[in-house]
Tab-separated table of C-alpha atoms in Angstrom:
chain	number	residue	atom	x	y	z
A	1	MET	CA	135.897	173.832	-82.830
A	2	ALA	CA	133.383	172.813	-80.259
A	3	ASP	CA	130.600	172.493	-82.751
A	4	GLU	CA	132.716	170.105	-84.722
A	5	LEU	CA	133.619	167.827	-81.906
A	6	PRO	CA	131.402	164.774	-81.735
A	7	ALA	CA	129.830	163.927	-78.288
A	8	GLY	CA	131.690	161.133	-76.604
A	9	ASN	CA	132.500	159.588	-73.208
A	10	LEU	CA	135.615	161.473	-72.188
A	11	GLY	CA	135.617	164.201	-69.530
A	12	VAL	CA	138.535	166.768	-69.690
A	13	VAL	CA	139.958	169.050	-66.978
A	14	SER	CA	142.903	171.307	-67.729
A	15	GLN	CA	144.749	173.877	-65.982
A	16	SER	CA	145.636	175.454	-69.322
A	17	GLY	CA	142.886	176.897	-71.416
A	18	ALA	CA	145.047	177.203	-74.532
A	19	LEU	CA	145.963	173.519	-74.399
A	20	VAL	CA	142.420	172.374	-74.465
A	21	SER	CA	142.013	173.083	-78.229
A	22	SER	CA	145.072	171.169	-78.999
A	23	LEU	CA	143.944	168.224	-76.914
A	24	VAL	CA	140.594	168.361	-78.711
A	25	GLN	CA	142.426	168.041	-82.097
A	26	HIS	CA	144.290	165.047	-80.833
A	27	LEU	CA	141.012	163.529	-79.565
A	28	GLN	CA	139.427	163.966	-82.880
A	29	GLN	CA	142.207	162.191	-84.576
A	30	ASN	CA	141.667	159.291	-82.228
A	31	GLY	CA	137.972	159.270	-82.922
A	32	HIS	CA	137.052	160.348	-79.460
A	33	GLY	CA	134.500	162.950	-78.325
A	34	LEU	CA	133.804	164.749	-75.050
A	35	THR	CA	130.988	164.777	-72.435
A	36	VAL	CA	132.353	168.120	-71.111
A	37	GLY	CA	135.595	169.865	-70.778
A	38	PHE	CA	136.782	172.371	-68.074
A	39	ALA	CA	139.555	174.874	-68.335
A	40	VAL	CA	140.166	175.630	-64.619
A	41	GLY	CA	143.074	178.089	-64.810
A	42	ASN	CA	144.477	179.043	-61.421
A	43	GLY	CA	141.574	177.512	-59.632
A	44	ILE	CA	140.752	180.491	-57.361
A	45	ASP	CA	137.548	179.054	-56.378
A	46	LEU	CA	137.051	175.430	-57.707
A	47	LYS	CA	140.096	173.116	-57.873
A	48	VAL	CA	141.106	170.366	-60.195
A	49	SER	CA	139.872	167.920	-57.531
A	50	ASP	CA	136.376	169.398	-57.602
A	51	TYR	CA	135.991	168.865	-61.320
A	52	VAL	CA	137.443	165.336	-61.155
A	53	ARG	CA	134.994	164.538	-58.506
A	54	PHE	CA	132.089	165.974	-60.440
A	55	LEU	CA	133.118	163.804	-63.523
A	56	ALA	CA	133.426	160.652	-61.344
A	57	GLN	CA	129.687	161.217	-60.678
A	58	ASP	CA	128.746	162.075	-64.220
A	59	ASP	CA	126.786	159.240	-65.848
A	60	ARG	CA	127.919	160.244	-69.394
A	61	THR	CA	131.688	160.231	-68.522
A	62	GLU	CA	133.648	156.916	-68.730
A	63	GLN	CA	137.205	158.136	-68.508
A	64	ILE	CA	138.632	161.452	-67.066
A	65	LEU	CA	141.635	163.192	-68.819
A	66	VAL	CA	143.548	165.800	-66.852
A	67	TYR	CA	146.269	168.269	-67.685
A	68	VAL	CA	147.914	169.532	-64.525
A	69	GLU	CA	150.814	171.743	-63.656
A	70	GLY	CA	150.722	171.995	-59.935
A	71	LEU	CA	148.182	171.149	-57.165
A	72	ARG	CA	147.399	173.165	-54.117
A	73	ASP	CA	145.149	170.282	-52.824
A	74	ALA	CA	147.012	166.990	-53.705
A	75	ASP	CA	145.167	165.085	-50.982
A	76	GLN	CA	141.735	166.134	-52.323
A	77	PHE	CA	142.911	165.369	-55.910
A	78	PHE	CA	143.735	161.861	-55.036
A	79	ASN	CA	140.642	161.404	-52.935
A	80	ALA	CA	138.768	162.328	-56.076
A	81	ALA	CA	140.815	159.895	-58.061
A	82	ASP	CA	139.856	157.207	-55.535
A	83	ALA	CA	136.197	158.188	-56.092
A	84	ALA	CA	136.645	157.799	-59.831
A	85	TRP	CA	138.280	154.408	-59.362
A	86	ALA	CA	135.399	153.323	-57.216
A	87	ALA	CA	133.039	154.458	-60.067
A	88	GLY	CA	134.932	152.416	-62.634
A	89	LYS	CA	136.281	155.608	-64.400
A	90	PRO	CA	140.090	155.723	-65.037
A	91	VAL	CA	141.832	159.114	-64.413
A	92	LEU	CA	144.592	159.837	-67.114
A	93	VAL	CA	146.972	162.667	-66.348
A	94	LEU	CA	149.453	164.745	-68.241
A	95	LYS	CA	151.632	166.721	-65.906
A	96	ALA	CA	154.181	169.368	-66.693
A	97	GLY	CA	157.374	169.608	-64.643
A	98	ARG	CA	159.475	166.472	-65.428
A	99	SER	CA	162.459	168.757	-65.778
A	100	PRO	CA	163.532	171.655	-63.653
A	101	GLU	CA	162.926	173.926	-66.514
A	102	GLY	CA	159.384	172.513	-66.972
A	103	ALA	CA	158.615	172.785	-63.292
A	104	ASP	CA	159.726	176.432	-63.334
A	105	ALA	CA	157.445	177.216	-66.299
A	106	ALA	CA	154.560	175.455	-64.638
A	107	ARG	CA	155.077	177.308	-61.345
A	108	SER	CA	155.189	180.722	-63.078
A	109	HIS	CA	152.125	179.885	-65.167
A	110	ILE	CA	149.683	179.003	-62.505
A	111	GLY	CA	151.449	180.064	-59.302
A	112	ALA	CA	150.712	176.707	-57.663
A	113	LEU	CA	153.144	174.479	-55.825
A	114	VAL	CA	155.136	172.312	-58.206
A	115	GLY	CA	156.991	169.552	-56.488
A	116	SER	CA	159.058	166.452	-57.577
A	117	TYR	CA	157.677	164.732	-60.713
A	118	GLU	CA	158.854	161.332	-59.334
A	119	ALA	CA	156.958	161.874	-55.982
A	120	PHE	CA	153.857	162.884	-57.978
A	121	ALA	CA	154.250	159.798	-60.246
A	122	ALA	CA	154.597	157.519	-57.334
A	123	ARG	CA	151.486	158.727	-55.665
A	124	CYS	CA	149.632	158.332	-59.091
A	125	ARG	CA	150.680	154.695	-59.138
A	126	ARG	CA	149.264	154.128	-55.632
A	127	HIS	CA	145.858	155.518	-56.656
A	128	GLY	CA	145.562	153.955	-60.018
A	129	VAL	CA	146.132	157.128	-61.935
A	130	LEU	CA	147.727	156.720	-65.361
A	131	LEU	CA	150.371	159.137	-66.478
A	132	ALA	CA	150.889	160.172	-70.156
A	133	HIS	CA	154.134	161.137	-71.605
A	134	ASP	CA	152.872	163.849	-73.882
A	135	LEU	CA	149.628	165.351	-75.270
A	136	ALA	CA	149.388	162.818	-78.081
A	137	GLU	CA	149.732	159.973	-75.525
A	138	LEU	CA	147.096	161.431	-73.401
A	139	ALA	CA	144.711	161.406	-76.292
A	140	VAL	CA	145.360	157.815	-77.350
A	141	LEU	CA	145.486	156.137	-73.858
A	142	PRO	CA	141.709	155.941	-73.498
A	143	ALA	CA	141.526	153.555	-76.549
A	144	ALA	CA	144.073	151.106	-75.028
A	145	ARG	CA	141.850	150.331	-72.037
A	146	SER	CA	142.451	146.755	-71.237
A	147	ARG	CA	144.778	144.295	-69.380
A	148	TRP	CA	147.340	143.381	-71.992
A	149	GLY	CA	149.863	141.139	-70.143
A	150	ARG	CA	153.577	141.198	-70.752
A	151	ARG	CA	154.083	138.830	-73.549
A	152	ALA	CA	153.887	140.371	-77.094
A	153	GLY	CA	153.442	138.589	-80.378
A	154	VAL	CA	154.716	140.968	-83.209
A	155	LEU	CA	154.016	140.586	-86.813
A	156	SER	CA	154.118	142.794	-89.883
A	157	SER	CA	154.610	142.505	-93.735
A	158	SER	CA	157.804	144.383	-93.135
A	159	GLY	CA	160.744	142.729	-91.236
A	160	ALA	CA	161.995	146.217	-90.493
A	161	VAL	CA	158.728	147.223	-88.775
A	162	ALA	CA	158.574	143.918	-87.057
A	163	GLY	CA	162.017	144.444	-85.656
A	164	ILE	CA	161.412	148.044	-84.627
A	165	LEU	CA	158.227	146.932	-82.766
A	166	ALA	CA	160.148	144.131	-80.979
A	167	ASP	CA	162.856	146.638	-79.797
A	168	SER	CA	160.233	149.040	-78.510
A	169	ALA	CA	158.519	146.099	-76.730
A	170	ARG	CA	161.686	145.227	-74.866
A	171	ASP	CA	162.657	148.897	-74.138
A	172	ASN	CA	159.284	149.220	-72.441
A	173	GLY	CA	159.496	146.030	-70.289
A	174	PHE	CA	157.638	143.542	-72.419
A	175	ASP	CA	158.798	140.034	-73.527
A	176	VAL	CA	158.828	138.880	-77.103
A	177	PRO	CA	158.979	135.137	-76.489
A	178	ALA	CA	159.800	132.431	-78.874
A	179	LEU	CA	156.634	130.794	-80.387
A	180	GLY	CA	155.467	127.507	-79.149
A	181	ALA	CA	155.865	124.307	-81.337
A	182	ALA	CA	152.306	124.316	-82.431
A	183	ALA	CA	152.438	127.895	-83.555
A	184	GLN	CA	155.669	127.346	-85.503
A	185	SER	CA	154.210	124.315	-87.193
A	186	LYS	CA	151.035	126.113	-88.320
A	187	LEU	CA	153.070	129.006	-89.666
A	188	ALA	CA	155.481	126.785	-91.477
A	189	GLU	CA	152.585	125.206	-93.379
A	190	CYS	CA	151.499	128.448	-94.842
A	191	MET	CA	154.742	130.352	-95.224
A	192	THR	CA	156.746	130.045	-98.423
A	193	LEU	CA	159.231	132.827	-97.453
A	194	GLY	CA	160.672	133.810	-94.007
A	195	GLU	CA	161.018	132.037	-90.744
A	196	PRO	CA	158.112	131.143	-88.385
A	197	ARG	CA	159.286	133.138	-85.384
A	198	ASN	CA	158.455	135.984	-83.093
A	199	PRO	CA	158.762	138.799	-84.286
A	200	LEU	CA	157.246	137.509	-87.493
A	201	ASP	CA	158.120	138.976	-90.926
A	202	LEU	CA	155.232	138.059	-93.259
A	203	THR	CA	157.409	139.253	-96.263
A	204	GLY	CA	156.076	140.210	-99.584
A	205	GLN	CA	154.196	136.794	-99.626
A	206	SER	CA	151.486	138.572	-97.652
A	207	VAL	CA	150.880	141.108	-100.460
A	208	VAL	CA	149.818	138.434	-102.823
A	209	ASP	CA	148.545	135.721	-100.417
A	210	HIS	CA	145.792	137.322	-98.571
A	211	ASP	CA	145.144	134.185	-96.471
A	212	LEU	CA	148.592	134.490	-94.802
A	213	LEU	CA	147.763	137.220	-92.376
A	214	PRO	CA	144.590	135.650	-91.160
A	215	ALA	CA	146.368	132.238	-90.756
A	216	ALA	CA	149.393	133.857	-88.921
A	217	LEU	CA	147.143	135.800	-86.623
A	218	ASP	CA	145.206	132.551	-85.708
A	219	ALA	CA	148.467	130.632	-85.067
A	220	MET	CA	149.985	133.380	-82.823
A	221	GLY	CA	146.648	134.174	-81.229
A	222	ASP	CA	146.272	130.518	-80.142
A	223	ASP	CA	149.800	130.294	-78.695
A	224	PRO	CA	149.495	130.121	-74.891
A	225	GLY	CA	152.889	131.763	-74.588
A	226	LEU	CA	151.553	135.126	-75.898
A	227	ASP	CA	149.227	137.557	-74.171
A	228	PHE	CA	148.552	139.944	-77.076
A	229	LEU	CA	149.393	140.739	-80.615
A	230	VAL	CA	150.818	143.844	-82.328
A	231	HIS	CA	150.580	144.368	-86.086
A	232	GLY	CA	152.638	146.768	-88.053
A	233	MET	CA	150.436	148.372	-90.783
A	234	LEU	CA	152.070	149.590	-93.976
A	235	ILE	CA	150.988	151.841	-96.831
A	236	GLY	CA	149.306	149.849	-99.622
A	237	PRO	CA	146.385	149.557	-102.147
A	238	GLU	CA	143.084	149.975	-100.328
A	239	VAL	CA	141.997	146.443	-101.099
A	240	ILE	CA	145.020	144.968	-99.198
A	241	ILE	CA	144.574	147.374	-96.292
A	242	ASN	CA	140.952	146.312	-96.087
A	243	LYS	CA	141.818	142.665	-96.027
A	244	GLN	CA	144.258	143.256	-93.334
A	245	ILE	CA	141.600	145.188	-91.357
A	246	ASP	CA	139.208	142.276	-91.884
A	247	ALA	CA	141.770	139.846	-90.433
A	248	LEU	CA	142.628	142.001	-87.424
A	249	MET	CA	138.962	142.398	-86.582
A	250	ALA	CA	138.266	138.725	-86.971
A	251	GLN	CA	141.065	138.016	-84.581
A	252	ALA	CA	139.827	140.554	-82.037
A	253	ALA	CA	136.374	138.963	-82.224
A	254	ARG	CA	138.074	135.697	-81.255
A	255	GLY	CA	139.017	137.307	-77.950
A	256	THR	CA	142.621	138.103	-78.732
A	257	PRO	CA	143.808	141.453	-77.639
A	258	VAL	CA	145.187	143.298	-80.724
A	259	ALA	CA	146.899	146.581	-81.128
A	260	VAL	CA	148.094	148.196	-84.326
A	261	TYR	CA	151.073	150.349	-85.190
A	262	SER	CA	150.641	152.556	-88.173
A	263	ALA	CA	153.942	152.850	-89.786
A	264	PRO	CA	152.749	155.638	-92.168
A	265	GLY	CA	151.795	157.605	-89.060
A	266	TRP	CA	148.062	157.482	-89.678
A	267	HIS	CA	145.684	158.025	-86.779
A	268	PRO	CA	142.842	155.879	-85.575
A	269	VAL	CA	140.319	158.141	-87.440
A	270	ASP	CA	141.970	156.861	-90.670
A	271	TYR	CA	140.949	153.266	-89.600
A	272	PRO	CA	137.443	153.708	-88.515
A	273	ARG	CA	136.643	150.104	-88.623
A	274	LEU	CA	139.483	149.197	-86.345
A	275	THR	CA	138.248	151.898	-83.943
A	276	GLU	CA	134.796	150.629	-83.929
A	277	ALA	CA	136.163	147.117	-83.240
A	278	GLY	CA	137.994	148.476	-80.231
A	279	ILE	CA	141.504	147.939	-81.692
A	280	PRO	CA	143.730	150.823	-80.650
A	281	VAL	CA	145.908	152.359	-83.400
A	282	PHE	CA	149.214	154.165	-82.597
A	283	ASP	CA	151.555	156.199	-84.712
A	284	SER	CA	154.487	155.477	-82.542
A	285	PRO	CA	155.879	152.140	-81.403
A	286	ASP	CA	157.072	153.632	-78.132
A	287	ARG	CA	153.757	155.286	-77.484
A	288	LEU	CA	151.929	152.001	-78.247
A	289	PHE	CA	153.981	150.052	-75.664
A	290	ARG	CA	153.937	152.822	-73.095
A	291	CYS	CA	150.205	152.860	-73.234
A	292	LEU	CA	149.800	149.272	-72.986
A	293	ASP	CA	152.250	149.185	-70.023
A	294	ALA	CA	150.313	151.810	-68.321
A	295	TRP	CA	147.050	149.859	-68.508
A	296	THR	CA	148.696	146.519	-67.631
A	297	THR	CA	150.382	147.784	-64.496
A	298	ARG	CA	147.515	149.959	-63.328
A	299	GLN	CA	146.433	149.138	-59.783
A	300	HIS	CA	144.932	150.743	-56.774
A	301	MET	CA	146.287	150.400	-53.328
A	302	GLN	CA	144.104	151.741	-50.576
A	303	PRO	CA	146.217	154.020	-48.441
A	304	GLN	CA	147.042	152.232	-44.970
A	305	PRO	CA	147.728	154.022	-41.721
A	306	PRO	CA	151.250	153.742	-40.456
A	307	SER	CA	151.976	150.175	-39.617
A	308	TRP	CA	154.924	150.677	-37.174
A	309	PRO	CA	154.693	151.797	-33.563
A	310	ASP	CA	155.273	155.589	-33.180
A	311	GLU	CA	158.930	156.402	-33.074
A	312	THR	CA	161.340	159.210	-34.007
A	313	LEU	CA	164.230	159.212	-36.535
A	314	ASP	CA	166.538	159.123	-33.449
A	315	ASP	CA	164.824	155.821	-32.376
A	316	LEU	CA	165.477	154.189	-35.689
A	317	LEU	CA	169.002	155.389	-35.828
A	318	ALA	CA	169.660	154.063	-32.419
A	319	ASP	CA	168.818	150.581	-33.645
A	320	ILE	CA	170.772	150.596	-36.933
A	321	MET	CA	173.532	153.325	-36.734
A	322	ALA	CA	177.130	152.248	-36.526
A	323	PRO	CA	178.504	153.329	-33.110
A	324	SER	CA	180.434	156.404	-33.053
A	325	CYS	CA	182.949	157.888	-30.567
A	326	SER	CA	185.767	160.381	-30.194
A	327	PRO	CA	189.268	159.366	-31.257
A	328	ASP	CA	190.425	159.138	-27.598
A	329	ASP	CA	187.606	156.678	-26.899
A	330	TYR	CA	188.230	154.284	-29.658
A	331	ASP	CA	189.251	151.028	-28.082
A	332	LEU	CA	188.120	148.323	-30.693
A	333	ASN	CA	190.670	146.006	-32.180
A	334	ARG	CA	189.243	146.552	-35.715
A	335	PRO	CA	189.922	148.966	-38.547
A	336	ALA	CA	188.075	152.334	-38.171
A	337	ALA	CA	186.515	154.989	-40.283
A	338	VAL	CA	187.617	158.427	-39.199
A	339	LYS	CA	185.429	161.286	-40.171
A	340	LEU	CA	185.437	165.058	-39.794
A	341	ARG	CA	181.865	166.217	-39.382
A	342	SER	CA	180.524	169.829	-39.690
A	343	GLU	CA	177.153	171.314	-39.994
A	344	GLY	CA	175.971	171.618	-43.577
A	345	ILE	CA	178.718	169.406	-45.079
A	346	ASP	CA	177.028	166.722	-47.241
A	347	HIS	CA	179.751	165.025	-49.188
A	348	LYS	CA	182.614	164.652	-46.855
A	349	SER	CA	184.574	162.282	-49.050
A	350	ASP	CA	184.750	164.806	-51.825
A	351	LEU	CA	186.473	167.239	-49.439
A	352	GLY	CA	189.027	164.640	-48.147
A	353	LEU	CA	187.211	164.571	-44.715
A	354	VAL	CA	187.042	160.709	-44.526
A	355	ASP	CA	189.756	158.323	-43.906
A	356	LEU	CA	188.730	154.575	-44.151
A	357	ASN	CA	190.276	151.262	-42.845
A	358	VAL	CA	192.499	153.034	-40.391
A	359	HIS	CA	194.446	150.872	-38.112
A	360	PRO	CA	193.362	151.316	-34.469
A	361	ASP	CA	196.930	152.415	-33.624
A	362	ASN	CA	196.729	155.178	-36.246
A	363	VAL	CA	193.362	156.580	-35.269
A	364	ALA	CA	194.822	159.564	-33.355
A	365	ASP	CA	197.164	160.521	-36.297
A	366	ALA	CA	194.272	160.225	-38.838
A	367	ALA	CA	192.098	162.481	-36.606
A	368	ALA	CA	194.788	165.115	-36.338
A	369	GLN	CA	195.274	165.193	-40.097
A	370	LEU	CA	191.536	165.720	-40.538
A	371	GLU	CA	191.385	168.402	-38.061
A	372	ALA	CA	194.161	170.153	-39.946
A	373	ARG	CA	192.161	169.684	-43.197
A	374	GLY	CA	189.134	171.155	-41.512
A	375	GLN	CA	191.122	174.245	-40.455
A	376	GLU	CA	192.266	174.751	-44.099
A	377	LEU	CA	188.644	174.699	-45.169
A	378	GLY	CA	187.649	177.282	-42.507
A	379	MET	CA	185.415	174.748	-40.586
A	380	VAL	CA	185.297	176.138	-37.147
A	381	ASP	CA	182.538	173.914	-35.869
A	382	ALA	CA	184.009	170.515	-37.009
A	383	ALA	CA	184.514	167.539	-34.892
A	384	VAL	CA	186.210	164.198	-35.529
A	385	ALA	CA	184.176	161.003	-35.053
A	386	VAL	CA	185.282	157.429	-35.235
A	387	GLN	CA	183.215	154.407	-36.261
A	388	PRO	CA	184.399	150.815	-36.630
A	389	MET	CA	184.485	149.800	-40.202
A	390	ALA	CA	181.161	147.965	-41.003
A	391	ASP	CA	181.020	144.415	-42.226
A	392	PRO	CA	180.699	144.138	-46.018
A	393	GLY	CA	177.332	144.068	-47.695
A	394	VAL	CA	175.060	145.623	-50.246
A	395	GLU	CA	175.250	149.548	-50.036
A	396	LEU	CA	171.833	151.389	-50.421
A	397	ILE	CA	170.831	154.972	-50.090
A	398	VAL	CA	167.585	155.386	-48.341
A	399	GLY	CA	165.750	158.489	-47.337
A	400	ILE	CA	162.491	160.308	-46.577
A	401	ARG	CA	161.479	163.576	-48.286
A	402	LEU	CA	158.721	166.057	-47.776
A	403	ASP	CA	157.446	167.184	-51.215
A	404	PRO	CA	155.770	170.532	-51.196
A	405	GLU	CA	153.043	169.183	-53.572
A	406	VAL	CA	152.220	165.688	-52.625
A	407	GLY	CA	153.719	165.207	-49.238
A	408	PRO	CA	156.088	162.747	-47.688
A	409	SER	CA	157.789	159.905	-49.640
A	410	VAL	CA	160.335	157.153	-49.232
A	411	VAL	CA	163.431	156.924	-51.516
A	412	VAL	CA	165.745	154.083	-52.162
A	413	GLY	CA	168.471	153.085	-54.631
A	414	PRO	CA	171.950	151.737	-54.842
A	415	GLY	CA	174.111	153.575	-52.371
A	416	GLY	CA	177.625	154.653	-51.657
A	417	LEU	CA	179.495	155.917	-54.667
A	418	LEU	CA	176.770	154.275	-56.901
A	419	ALA	CA	174.311	156.906	-55.610
A	420	GLU	CA	176.344	159.641	-57.384
A	421	LEU	CA	177.181	157.599	-60.553
A	422	VAL	CA	173.996	155.814	-61.198
A	423	ASP	CA	170.559	157.558	-61.639
A	424	ASP	CA	168.582	154.640	-60.222
A	425	VAL	CA	166.235	155.728	-57.467
A	426	ALA	CA	162.706	154.573	-56.778
A	427	VAL	CA	160.114	156.614	-54.853
A	428	ALA	CA	156.854	155.530	-52.984
A	429	PRO	CA	154.426	157.693	-50.902
A	430	ALA	CA	154.704	157.413	-47.122
A	431	PRO	CA	153.727	155.335	-45.302
A	432	LEU	CA	154.307	152.005	-47.153
A	433	SER	CA	153.437	148.477	-46.287
A	434	ILE	CA	156.149	145.840	-46.100
A	435	GLU	CA	154.991	144.452	-49.420
A	436	GLU	CA	155.411	147.935	-50.993
A	437	ALA	CA	158.824	148.112	-49.483
A	438	HIS	CA	159.987	144.989	-51.209
A	439	ALA	CA	158.483	146.142	-54.448
A	440	LEU	CA	160.290	149.485	-54.043
A	441	LEU	CA	163.658	147.692	-53.697
A	442	ASP	CA	162.990	145.602	-56.737
A	443	ALA	CA	162.135	148.819	-58.708
A	444	THR	CA	165.946	149.582	-58.789
A	445	ARG	CA	169.165	147.543	-59.383
A	446	ALA	CA	169.262	147.386	-55.539
A	447	GLY	CA	166.879	144.449	-55.746
A	448	ALA	CA	169.120	142.391	-57.845
A	449	LEU	CA	172.182	143.315	-55.722
A	450	LEU	CA	170.270	142.239	-52.641
A	451	ASN	CA	169.298	138.817	-54.182
A	452	GLY	CA	173.025	138.173	-54.815
A	453	VAL	CA	174.838	138.544	-58.169
A	454	ARG	CA	177.909	136.742	-59.594
A	455	GLY	CA	178.201	134.366	-56.625
A	456	SER	CA	177.850	137.052	-53.890
A	457	PRO	CA	175.681	136.028	-50.848
A	458	LYS	CA	172.103	137.100	-50.622
A	459	ALA	CA	171.723	140.177	-48.328
A	460	ASP	CA	169.005	140.525	-45.597
A	461	ARG	CA	166.458	142.275	-47.796
A	462	ASP	CA	163.825	141.709	-45.082
A	463	ALA	CA	165.824	143.953	-42.783
A	464	ALA	CA	166.307	146.591	-45.547
A	465	ALA	CA	162.473	146.567	-46.157
A	466	GLU	CA	161.769	146.993	-42.508
A	467	VAL	CA	163.945	150.122	-42.571
A	468	LEU	CA	161.897	151.428	-45.342
A	469	VAL	CA	158.686	150.909	-43.616
A	470	ARG	CA	159.903	152.493	-40.437
A	471	LEU	CA	161.201	155.565	-42.347
A	472	GLY	CA	157.738	155.797	-44.121
A	473	CYS	CA	155.998	155.744	-40.708
A	474	ILE	CA	158.283	158.350	-39.371
A	475	ALA	CA	157.829	160.627	-42.442
A	476	ALA	CA	154.053	160.333	-42.323
A	477	ARG	CA	153.795	161.050	-38.604
A	478	HIS	CA	156.582	163.526	-37.953
A	479	ARG	CA	157.143	165.208	-41.441
A	480	THR	CA	160.810	164.568	-41.063
A	481	GLU	CA	163.446	164.631	-43.852
A	482	ALA	CA	166.560	162.372	-43.766
A	483	GLU	CA	168.997	160.583	-45.984
A	484	ILE	CA	171.044	157.473	-45.091
A	485	ASN	CA	173.939	156.754	-47.298
A	486	PRO	CA	175.104	154.134	-47.089
A	487	LEU	CA	172.869	151.787	-45.376
A	488	ILE	CA	174.820	148.529	-45.598
A	489	VAL	CA	172.701	145.458	-45.881
A	490	HIS	CA	174.541	142.397	-44.570
A	491	THR	CA	173.598	138.785	-44.791
A	492	SER	CA	171.822	139.324	-41.482
A	493	GLY	CA	170.847	142.843	-40.382
A	494	VAL	CA	171.696	146.345	-41.561
A	495	THR	CA	174.152	149.102	-40.573
A	496	ALA	CA	173.624	152.840	-41.179
A	497	VAL	CA	176.956	154.479	-41.710
A	498	ASP	CA	176.033	158.122	-42.446
A	499	VAL	CA	172.892	160.108	-42.100
A	500	LEU	CA	171.955	163.544	-43.378
A	501	ARG	CA	169.110	165.208	-41.735
A	502	GLY	CA	166.606	167.477	-43.339
A	503	GLY	CA	167.445	171.170	-43.783
A	504	HIS	CA	171.023	170.468	-45.033
């Protein structure tokens, strides 16, 4: 196999020796060759980070492909990725362990720490490391290296293929905008069938009219409302395929970013002229747009020291936690939340240990009922706490976690009951800046809720972002875990209602 592999510009590091041969096969299909490949196994002496750092300094290597299952030296790995970034060499990673079963398999294979995939992915995003979804994607990612933008122009001789590509574009966060008036006018002049629109069905006319595709590419390539073009290739006579390739190469030579989806499932090696012209070819619409998205969103954020004065979790909670007292001491003239708290009980509502909107005159009775409920459950260390009902607002779940592999991170998502019903959580490495905190809020539906929906007032997202920054600094300094749910974000300020500390 090694004798057959042409020399190239990709360096490979893999914790699995057996996987290397499969990766090599995929790379061959994509027209790539290697500078060097390392199968590092358990990394008893040299670690993955050592090989990445070596390749970052290797003049022959332009991109670094890594298969990893678990890292004993995550900080060193990301330091090596930073060195590769500084050298202009992207690091592309396929990591096992997205599922609990995959994590268990990876852990048993190499015996290394395997933590949360989401936490690993978040740290990759910060250091400009691209993540592949599978082996085939890892092999094709290098060919898509570019900044593509978000606005896709889609065209094919098949309306079905054009529609499938448009669906995949939207599924992966791209826009498929309407064509501008000039592009529509140019297309209308040369099309006798179909409509001049995006996505564009060139119909059977393109089979007999070999000038149609070049004209369509020019019209869409000149549209200022589009950032790049995606063409769906079909099976056909060689003369037709070659003319399509000629047109695509000519458009790329004009400076238009072009990608190709091969509907028959052919590989880049089957389109050598496209490969030589730097036009990436994909055998899957989703893989195409995932790769384009990875390169378009790639960025590198230099890690910053904690930006908030040193404080503990208790200091933060003293500022934002709803006041709490015993039933006998509750003297506010407003409805109360009465709760039975006990060590190790996470979901009090599920056990009937919370009574909300209790009239002040009924607090004592509610407390007695909860105490009786606690006795039924055998809770010998339980105590009743009373809080005034918080003002309405947007409910978030926020927290800090210590991942065994990549360290502390901050977590946020819609809170309250939504935290249980909706799988919508975003993760970022700790500490984080105020800008990163706002981006983290916008990475979930929480961002839209904070901005106000269906006439609801805007919530104080600055206060919510500040809580995330403070939590990140606490996690980075004190290696503390905690979860606040809900954190209610009002039109001004925030209120933490419940907190679960690490270890429970």
